[in-house]
Amino acid sequence: MFCKTIRIKCITPNAVKRNALFLTMRRARKCANYIVQEAFDKKLLNATAINNATYQNCTRYNLPTGLVQTARNKVVEALQTWKTTGMVNPLPHWDNIPAMRLDARTFVVKTNQNNPNQYVAGITTASGKVYLPVIGVVKPEWLTAKSADLVWSHQHQTFFLHLHVKREVPKVDIKTIKHVLGFDLNFGRIVCTVKDLSGRILASRFFQLGRL
């Protein structure tokens, strides 16, 4: 099992929808920063303890329970990374509007009722559900995503939904492997190398990323 992130672009929403999404993302950011500080002050450095202290933030920041819980999950991940670095770096803190974490309760991608050939992304906000038409093709397997991140792009002046799609990886008998293909990213290029099981390089070639 591995997780792949699929990036889909949404049509730029009108002012009402955009403001509802921005307001919710700002509240989720403030909620996450509050949970970080509270977890540090009260030494709640494990997921269970942080979970038990989370629910009061639903009323504090006027957010649906699902969005408070996904903010908490993001905090838990950030604190775990902070702990693995020896806790020498500053506490996790988000100053700008970060990607807003979503789960199956707070987002959905489905067919547009008014246009069967188009998909829409439904996002839960503090003021209700907001639907954004999606640009381009949506594959059926993407609809199985149980979590996603909502991201605002200043460059494109619209929202992107980063779907976290899980895929099953077939088991491979190591005895049947004869060659290993490795990839190494570089600035503007990627190198592909084929080795045998002894580690001897059989072939190596650079490709421009634009060609791939």
PDB file of C-alpha atoms in Angstrom:
ATOM      1  CA  MET A   1       0.000   0.000   0.000  1.00  0.00           C
ATOM      2  CA  PHE A   2       1.331   3.429  -0.893  1.00  0.00           C
ATOM      3  CA  CYS A   3      -0.230   6.889  -1.013  1.00  0.00           C
ATOM      4  CA  LYS A   4      -0.099   9.089  -4.083  1.00  0.00           C
ATOM      5  CA  THR A   5      -1.088  12.762  -4.145  1.00  0.00           C
ATOM      6  CA  ILE A   6      -3.310  13.799  -7.059  1.00  0.00           C
ATOM      7  CA  ARG A   7      -3.574  17.554  -7.685  1.00  0.00           C
ATOM      8  CA  ILE A   8      -6.831  18.757  -9.216  1.00  0.00           C
ATOM      9  CA  LYS A   9      -7.626  22.362 -10.080  1.00  0.00           C
ATOM     10  CA  CYS A  10     -10.910  24.027  -9.205  1.00  0.00           C
ATOM     11  CA  ILE A  11     -12.616  26.779 -11.174  1.00  0.00           C
ATOM     12  CA  THR A  12     -12.053  30.140  -9.478  1.00  0.00           C
ATOM     13  CA  PRO A  13     -15.031  30.608  -7.120  1.00  0.00           C
ATOM     14  CA  ASN A  14     -17.122  33.731  -6.748  1.00  0.00           C
ATOM     15  CA  ALA A  15     -16.428  36.174  -3.928  1.00  0.00           C
ATOM     16  CA  VAL A  16     -18.933  34.621  -1.523  1.00  0.00           C
ATOM     17  CA  LYS A  17     -17.470  31.102  -1.817  1.00  0.00           C
ATOM     18  CA  ARG A  18     -13.884  32.375  -1.799  1.00  0.00           C
ATOM     19  CA  ASN A  19     -14.454  34.388   1.374  1.00  0.00           C
ATOM     20  CA  ALA A  20     -16.129  31.420   3.090  1.00  0.00           C
ATOM     21  CA  LEU A  21     -13.137  29.209   2.260  1.00  0.00           C
ATOM     22  CA  PHE A  22     -10.575  31.822   3.307  1.00  0.00           C
ATOM     23  CA  LEU A  23     -12.387  32.447   6.593  1.00  0.00           C
ATOM     24  CA  THR A  24     -12.461  28.720   7.351  1.00  0.00           C
ATOM     25  CA  MET A  25      -8.789  28.266   6.436  1.00  0.00           C
ATOM     26  CA  ARG A  26      -7.794  31.169   8.710  1.00  0.00           C
ATOM     27  CA  ARG A  27      -9.786  29.700  11.594  1.00  0.00           C
ATOM     28  CA  ALA A  28      -8.256  26.266  11.010  1.00  0.00           C
ATOM     29  CA  ARG A  29      -4.778  27.871  11.063  1.00  0.00           C
ATOM     30  CA  LYS A  30      -5.516  29.653  14.362  1.00  0.00           C
ATOM     31  CA  CYS A  31      -6.959  26.438  15.775  1.00  0.00           C
ATOM     32  CA  ALA A  32      -3.846  24.463  14.818  1.00  0.00           C
ATOM     33  CA  ASN A  33      -1.519  27.077  16.365  1.00  0.00           C
ATOM     34  CA  TYR A  34      -3.581  27.071  19.569  1.00  0.00           C
ATOM     35  CA  ILE A  35      -3.468  23.267  19.813  1.00  0.00           C
ATOM     36  CA  VAL A  36       0.328  23.296  19.310  1.00  0.00           C
ATOM     37  CA  GLN A  37       0.867  25.791  22.125  1.00  0.00           C
ATOM     38  CA  GLU A  38      -1.605  24.056  24.425  1.00  0.00           C
ATOM     39  CA  ALA A  39       0.018  20.674  23.785  1.00  0.00           C
ATOM     40  CA  PHE A  40       3.434  22.128  24.604  1.00  0.00           C
ATOM     41  CA  ASP A  41       2.312  24.027  27.721  1.00  0.00           C
ATOM     42  CA  LYS A  42       0.464  21.011  29.135  1.00  0.00           C
ATOM     43  CA  LYS A  43       3.056  18.507  27.863  1.00  0.00           C
ATOM     44  CA  LEU A  44       0.442  16.736  25.722  1.00  0.00           C
ATOM     45  CA  LEU A  45       2.921  15.252  23.292  1.00  0.00           C
ATOM     46  CA  ASN A  46       0.988  12.161  22.195  1.00  0.00           C
ATOM     47  CA  ALA A  47      -2.030  11.830  19.938  1.00  0.00           C
ATOM     48  CA  THR A  48      -4.415  10.530  22.627  1.00  0.00           C
ATOM     49  CA  ALA A  49      -3.765  13.368  25.067  1.00  0.00           C
ATOM     50  CA  ILE A  50      -4.056  15.989  22.333  1.00  0.00           C
ATOM     51  CA  ASN A  51      -7.281  14.356  21.122  1.00  0.00           C
ATOM     52  CA  ASN A  52      -8.891  14.628  24.565  1.00  0.00           C
ATOM     53  CA  ALA A  53      -8.096  18.348  24.750  1.00  0.00           C
ATOM     54  CA  THR A  54      -9.314  19.186  21.258  1.00  0.00           C
ATOM     55  CA  TYR A  55     -13.090  19.413  21.343  1.00  0.00           C
ATOM     56  CA  GLN A  56     -13.358  22.746  23.147  1.00  0.00           C
ATOM     57  CA  ASN A  57     -11.846  24.342  20.049  1.00  0.00           C
ATOM     58  CA  CYS A  58     -15.049  23.653  18.070  1.00  0.00           C
ATOM     59  CA  THR A  59     -16.754  26.538  19.883  1.00  0.00           C
ATOM     60  CA  ARG A  60     -13.586  28.590  20.400  1.00  0.00           C
ATOM     61  CA  TYR A  61     -13.038  28.938  16.641  1.00  0.00           C
ATOM     62  CA  ASN A  62     -16.575  28.218  15.413  1.00  0.00           C
ATOM     63  CA  LEU A  63     -15.462  25.293  13.280  1.00  0.00           C
ATOM     64  CA  PRO A  64     -17.210  21.998  12.486  1.00  0.00           C
ATOM     65  CA  THR A  65     -15.905  19.094  14.549  1.00  0.00           C
ATOM     66  CA  GLY A  66     -14.394  17.424  11.489  1.00  0.00           C
ATOM     67  CA  LEU A  67     -12.205  20.449  10.669  1.00  0.00           C
ATOM     68  CA  VAL A  68     -11.018  20.755  14.266  1.00  0.00           C
ATOM     69  CA  GLN A  69     -10.042  17.091  14.251  1.00  0.00           C
ATOM     70  CA  THR A  70      -8.158  17.361  10.957  1.00  0.00           C
ATOM     71  CA  ALA A  71      -6.338  20.434  12.318  1.00  0.00           C
ATOM     72  CA  ARG A  72      -5.437  18.326  15.348  1.00  0.00           C
ATOM     73  CA  ASN A  73      -4.142  15.524  13.105  1.00  0.00           C
ATOM     74  CA  LYS A  74      -1.923  18.016  11.307  1.00  0.00           C
ATOM     75  CA  VAL A  75      -0.587  19.217  14.661  1.00  0.00           C
ATOM     76  CA  VAL A  76       0.148  15.665  15.813  1.00  0.00           C
ATOM     77  CA  GLU A  77       2.165  15.012  12.633  1.00  0.00           C
ATOM     78  CA  ALA A  78       4.075  18.300  13.023  1.00  0.00           C
ATOM     79  CA  LEU A  79       4.856  17.611  16.693  1.00  0.00           C
ATOM     80  CA  GLN A  80       6.065  14.105  15.901  1.00  0.00           C
ATOM     81  CA  THR A  81       8.473  15.562  13.336  1.00  0.00           C
ATOM     82  CA  TRP A  82       9.537  18.201  15.856  1.00  0.00           C
ATOM     83  CA  LYS A  83      10.248  15.492  18.445  1.00  0.00           C
ATOM     84  CA  THR A  84      12.338  13.428  16.017  1.00  0.00           C
ATOM     85  CA  THR A  85      14.580  16.457  15.395  1.00  0.00           C
ATOM     86  CA  GLY A  86      15.399  16.606  19.102  1.00  0.00           C
ATOM     87  CA  MET A  87      12.978  19.462  19.886  1.00  0.00           C
ATOM     88  CA  VAL A  88      15.763  21.985  19.188  1.00  0.00           C
ATOM     89  CA  ASN A  89      13.827  23.821  16.471  1.00  0.00           C
ATOM     90  CA  PRO A  90      11.014  26.294  17.281  1.00  0.00           C
ATOM     91  CA  LEU A  91       7.570  24.852  17.876  1.00  0.00           C
ATOM     92  CA  PRO A  92       5.530  24.291  14.712  1.00  0.00           C
ATOM     93  CA  HIS A  93       3.660  27.471  13.845  1.00  0.00           C
ATOM     94  CA  TRP A  94       1.714  28.578  10.779  1.00  0.00           C
ATOM     95  CA  ASP A  95       1.766  32.311   9.978  1.00  0.00           C
ATOM     96  CA  ASN A  96       0.178  32.301   6.545  1.00  0.00           C
ATOM     97  CA  ILE A  97      -2.862  30.359   5.366  1.00  0.00           C
ATOM     98  CA  PRO A  98      -1.505  26.820   5.025  1.00  0.00           C
ATOM     99  CA  ALA A  99      -3.060  23.878   3.271  1.00  0.00           C
ATOM    100  CA  MET A 100      -6.258  22.965   5.128  1.00  0.00           C
ATOM    101  CA  ARG A 101      -6.438  19.269   5.925  1.00  0.00           C
ATOM    102  CA  LEU A 102      -9.703  17.531   5.020  1.00  0.00           C
ATOM    103  CA  ASP A 103     -11.094  14.049   5.562  1.00  0.00           C
ATOM    104  CA  ALA A 104     -14.071  12.055   4.305  1.00  0.00           C
ATOM    105  CA  ARG A 105     -16.409  14.074   6.557  1.00  0.00           C
ATOM    106  CA  THR A 106     -15.279  17.452   5.238  1.00  0.00           C
ATOM    107  CA  PHE A 107     -14.825  16.971   1.491  1.00  0.00           C
ATOM    108  CA  VAL A 108     -16.273  15.043  -1.419  1.00  0.00           C
ATOM    109  CA  VAL A 109     -15.616  14.875  -5.165  1.00  0.00           C
ATOM    110  CA  LYS A 110     -18.677  13.861  -7.151  1.00  0.00           C
ATOM    111  CA  THR A 111     -20.502  14.344 -10.444  1.00  0.00           C
ATOM    112  CA  ASN A 112     -22.097  17.738 -10.977  1.00  0.00           C
ATOM    113  CA  GLN A 113     -25.885  17.292 -10.845  1.00  0.00           C
ATOM    114  CA  ASN A 114     -26.337  20.036 -13.433  1.00  0.00           C
ATOM    115  CA  ASN A 115     -23.646  18.689 -15.763  1.00  0.00           C
ATOM    116  CA  PRO A 116     -22.975  14.913 -15.731  1.00  0.00           C
ATOM    117  CA  ASN A 117     -19.734  15.466 -17.674  1.00  0.00           C
ATOM    118  CA  GLN A 118     -18.245  17.635 -14.928  1.00  0.00           C
ATOM    119  CA  TYR A 119     -17.125  16.947 -11.361  1.00  0.00           C
ATOM    120  CA  VAL A 120     -17.386  19.226  -8.345  1.00  0.00           C
ATOM    121  CA  ALA A 121     -15.477  19.321  -5.075  1.00  0.00           C
ATOM    122  CA  GLY A 122     -17.630  19.852  -1.998  1.00  0.00           C
ATOM    123  CA  ILE A 123     -15.724  21.485   0.877  1.00  0.00           C
ATOM    124  CA  THR A 124     -17.076  21.956   4.403  1.00  0.00           C
ATOM    125  CA  THR A 125     -16.696  25.514   5.691  1.00  0.00           C
ATOM    126  CA  ALA A 126     -17.700  27.325   8.869  1.00  0.00           C
ATOM    127  CA  SER A 127     -20.826  28.541   7.063  1.00  0.00           C
ATOM    128  CA  GLY A 128     -21.798  25.313   5.285  1.00  0.00           C
ATOM    129  CA  LYS A 129     -20.780  23.255   2.267  1.00  0.00           C
ATOM    130  CA  VAL A 130     -19.191  25.010  -0.720  1.00  0.00           C
ATOM    131  CA  TYR A 131     -19.076  23.339  -4.129  1.00  0.00           C
ATOM    132  CA  LEU A 132     -16.294  24.120  -6.623  1.00  0.00           C
ATOM    133  CA  PRO A 133     -16.374  22.806 -10.207  1.00  0.00           C
ATOM    134  CA  VAL A 134     -13.250  20.833 -11.095  1.00  0.00           C
ATOM    135  CA  ILE A 135     -11.212  21.473 -14.245  1.00  0.00           C
ATOM    136  CA  GLY A 136     -10.118  18.512 -16.342  1.00  0.00           C
ATOM    137  CA  VAL A 137     -10.499  14.756 -16.129  1.00  0.00           C
ATOM    138  CA  VAL A 138     -11.248  12.991 -12.840  1.00  0.00           C
ATOM    139  CA  LYS A 139     -10.431   9.280 -12.770  1.00  0.00           C
ATOM    140  CA  PRO A 140     -12.794   6.962 -10.864  1.00  0.00           C
ATOM    141  CA  GLU A 141      -9.979   5.710  -8.620  1.00  0.00           C
ATOM    142  CA  TRP A 142      -9.413   9.270  -7.370  1.00  0.00           C
ATOM    143  CA  LEU A 143     -12.897   9.253  -5.861  1.00  0.00           C
ATOM    144  CA  THR A 144     -11.704   6.675  -3.310  1.00  0.00           C
ATOM    145  CA  ALA A 145      -9.537   9.286  -1.554  1.00  0.00           C
ATOM    146  CA  LYS A 146     -10.363   9.543   2.149  1.00  0.00           C
ATOM    147  CA  SER A 147      -8.252  12.634   2.852  1.00  0.00           C
ATOM    148  CA  ALA A 148      -7.084  15.724   0.992  1.00  0.00           C
ATOM    149  CA  ASP A 149      -5.539  19.164   1.400  1.00  0.00           C
ATOM    150  CA  LEU A 150      -7.180  22.350   0.155  1.00  0.00           C
ATOM    151  CA  VAL A 151      -4.534  24.753  -1.164  1.00  0.00           C
ATOM    152  CA  TRP A 152      -4.874  28.316  -2.423  1.00  0.00           C
ATOM    153  CA  SER A 153      -2.558  29.139  -5.346  1.00  0.00           C
ATOM    154  CA  HIS A 154      -1.543  32.799  -5.574  1.00  0.00           C
ATOM    155  CA  GLN A 155      -0.098  32.114  -9.007  1.00  0.00           C
ATOM    156  CA  HIS A 156      -3.325  30.711 -10.445  1.00  0.00           C
ATOM    157  CA  GLN A 157      -5.660  32.688  -8.168  1.00  0.00           C
ATOM    158  CA  THR A 158      -7.762  29.642  -7.427  1.00  0.00           C
ATOM    159  CA  PHE A 159      -7.951  26.575  -5.182  1.00  0.00           C
ATOM    160  CA  PHE A 160      -6.371  23.187  -5.742  1.00  0.00           C
ATOM    161  CA  LEU A 161      -7.462  19.979  -4.041  1.00  0.00           C
ATOM    162  CA  HIS A 162      -4.628  17.572  -3.294  1.00  0.00           C
ATOM    163  CA  LEU A 163      -6.221  14.132  -3.057  1.00  0.00           C
ATOM    164  CA  HIS A 164      -4.419  11.420  -1.092  1.00  0.00           C
ATOM    165  CA  VAL A 165      -5.132   8.269  -3.084  1.00  0.00           C
ATOM    166  CA  LYS A 166      -4.020   4.922  -1.674  1.00  0.00           C
ATOM    167  CA  ARG A 167      -3.056   2.102  -4.000  1.00  0.00           C
ATOM    168  CA  GLU A 168      -2.318  -1.537  -3.398  1.00  0.00           C
ATOM    169  CA  VAL A 169       1.178  -2.615  -4.396  1.00  0.00           C
ATOM    170  CA  PRO A 170       1.400  -6.235  -5.568  1.00  0.00           C
ATOM    171  CA  LYS A 171       3.776  -8.417  -3.596  1.00  0.00           C
ATOM    172  CA  VAL A 172       6.891  -9.403  -5.478  1.00  0.00           C
ATOM    173  CA  ASP A 173       9.005 -12.464  -4.851  1.00  0.00           C
ATOM    174  CA  ILE A 174      12.526 -11.111  -4.375  1.00  0.00           C
ATOM    175  CA  LYS A 175      13.893 -14.274  -5.967  1.00  0.00           C
ATOM    176  CA  THR A 176      12.322 -13.338  -9.301  1.00  0.00           C
ATOM    177  CA  ILE A 177      14.004  -9.901  -9.452  1.00  0.00           C
ATOM    178  CA  LYS A 178      16.913  -9.662 -11.871  1.00  0.00           C
ATOM    179  CA  HIS A 179      17.347  -5.900 -12.242  1.00  0.00           C
ATOM    180  CA  VAL A 180      16.587  -2.794 -10.168  1.00  0.00           C
ATOM    181  CA  LEU A 181      15.622   0.571 -11.675  1.00  0.00           C
ATOM    182  CA  GLY A 182      16.521   3.669  -9.648  1.00  0.00           C
ATOM    183  CA  PHE A 183      15.623   7.347 -10.122  1.00  0.00           C
ATOM    184  CA  ASP A 184      17.495  10.400  -8.874  1.00  0.00           C
ATOM    185  CA  LEU A 185      15.997  13.876  -9.296  1.00  0.00           C
ATOM    186  CA  ASN A 186      18.206  16.839 -10.145  1.00  0.00           C
ATOM    187  CA  PHE A 187      17.563  20.437 -11.171  1.00  0.00           C
ATOM    188  CA  GLY A 188      15.628  20.093 -14.405  1.00  0.00           C
ATOM    189  CA  ARG A 189      16.823  16.551 -15.046  1.00  0.00           C
ATOM    190  CA  ILE A 190      16.261  13.024 -13.841  1.00  0.00           C
ATOM    191  CA  VAL A 191      18.727  10.148 -14.017  1.00  0.00           C
ATOM    192  CA  CYS A 192      17.580   6.551 -14.469  1.00  0.00           C
ATOM    193  CA  THR A 193      19.957   3.759 -13.505  1.00  0.00           C
ATOM    194  CA  VAL A 194      19.590   0.011 -13.952  1.00  0.00           C
ATOM    195  CA  LYS A 195      21.558  -2.304 -11.655  1.00  0.00           C
ATOM    196  CA  ASP A 196      21.752  -6.027 -11.207  1.00  0.00           C
ATOM    197  CA  LEU A 197      21.354  -7.577  -7.766  1.00  0.00           C
ATOM    198  CA  SER A 198      25.078  -7.375  -7.100  1.00  0.00           C
ATOM    199  CA  GLY A 199      24.913  -3.584  -7.468  1.00  0.00           C
ATOM    200  CA  ARG A 200      26.717  -3.446 -10.821  1.00  0.00           C
ATOM    201  CA  ILE A 201      25.427  -0.605 -13.013  1.00  0.00           C
ATOM    202  CA  LEU A 202      24.173  -1.933 -16.330  1.00  0.00           C
ATOM    203  CA  ALA A 203      22.904   1.316 -17.826  1.00  0.00           C
ATOM    204  CA  SER A 204      22.450   4.953 -16.834  1.00  0.00           C
ATOM    205  CA  ARG A 205      20.818   7.831 -18.690  1.00  0.00           C
ATOM    206  CA  PHE A 206      19.721  11.417 -18.059  1.00  0.00           C
ATOM    207  CA  PHE A 207      16.341  12.773 -19.158  1.00  0.00           C
ATOM    208  CA  GLN A 208      15.048  16.328 -19.233  1.00  0.00           C
ATOM    209  CA  LEU A 209      11.967  16.645 -17.020  1.00  0.00           C
ATOM    210  CA  GLY A 210      10.090  18.329 -19.860  1.00  0.00           C
ATOM    211  CA  ARG A 211      10.452  15.187 -21.979  1.00  0.00           C
ATOM    212  CA  LEU A 212       8.970  13.016 -19.247  1.00  0.00           C
TER     213      LEU A 212
END
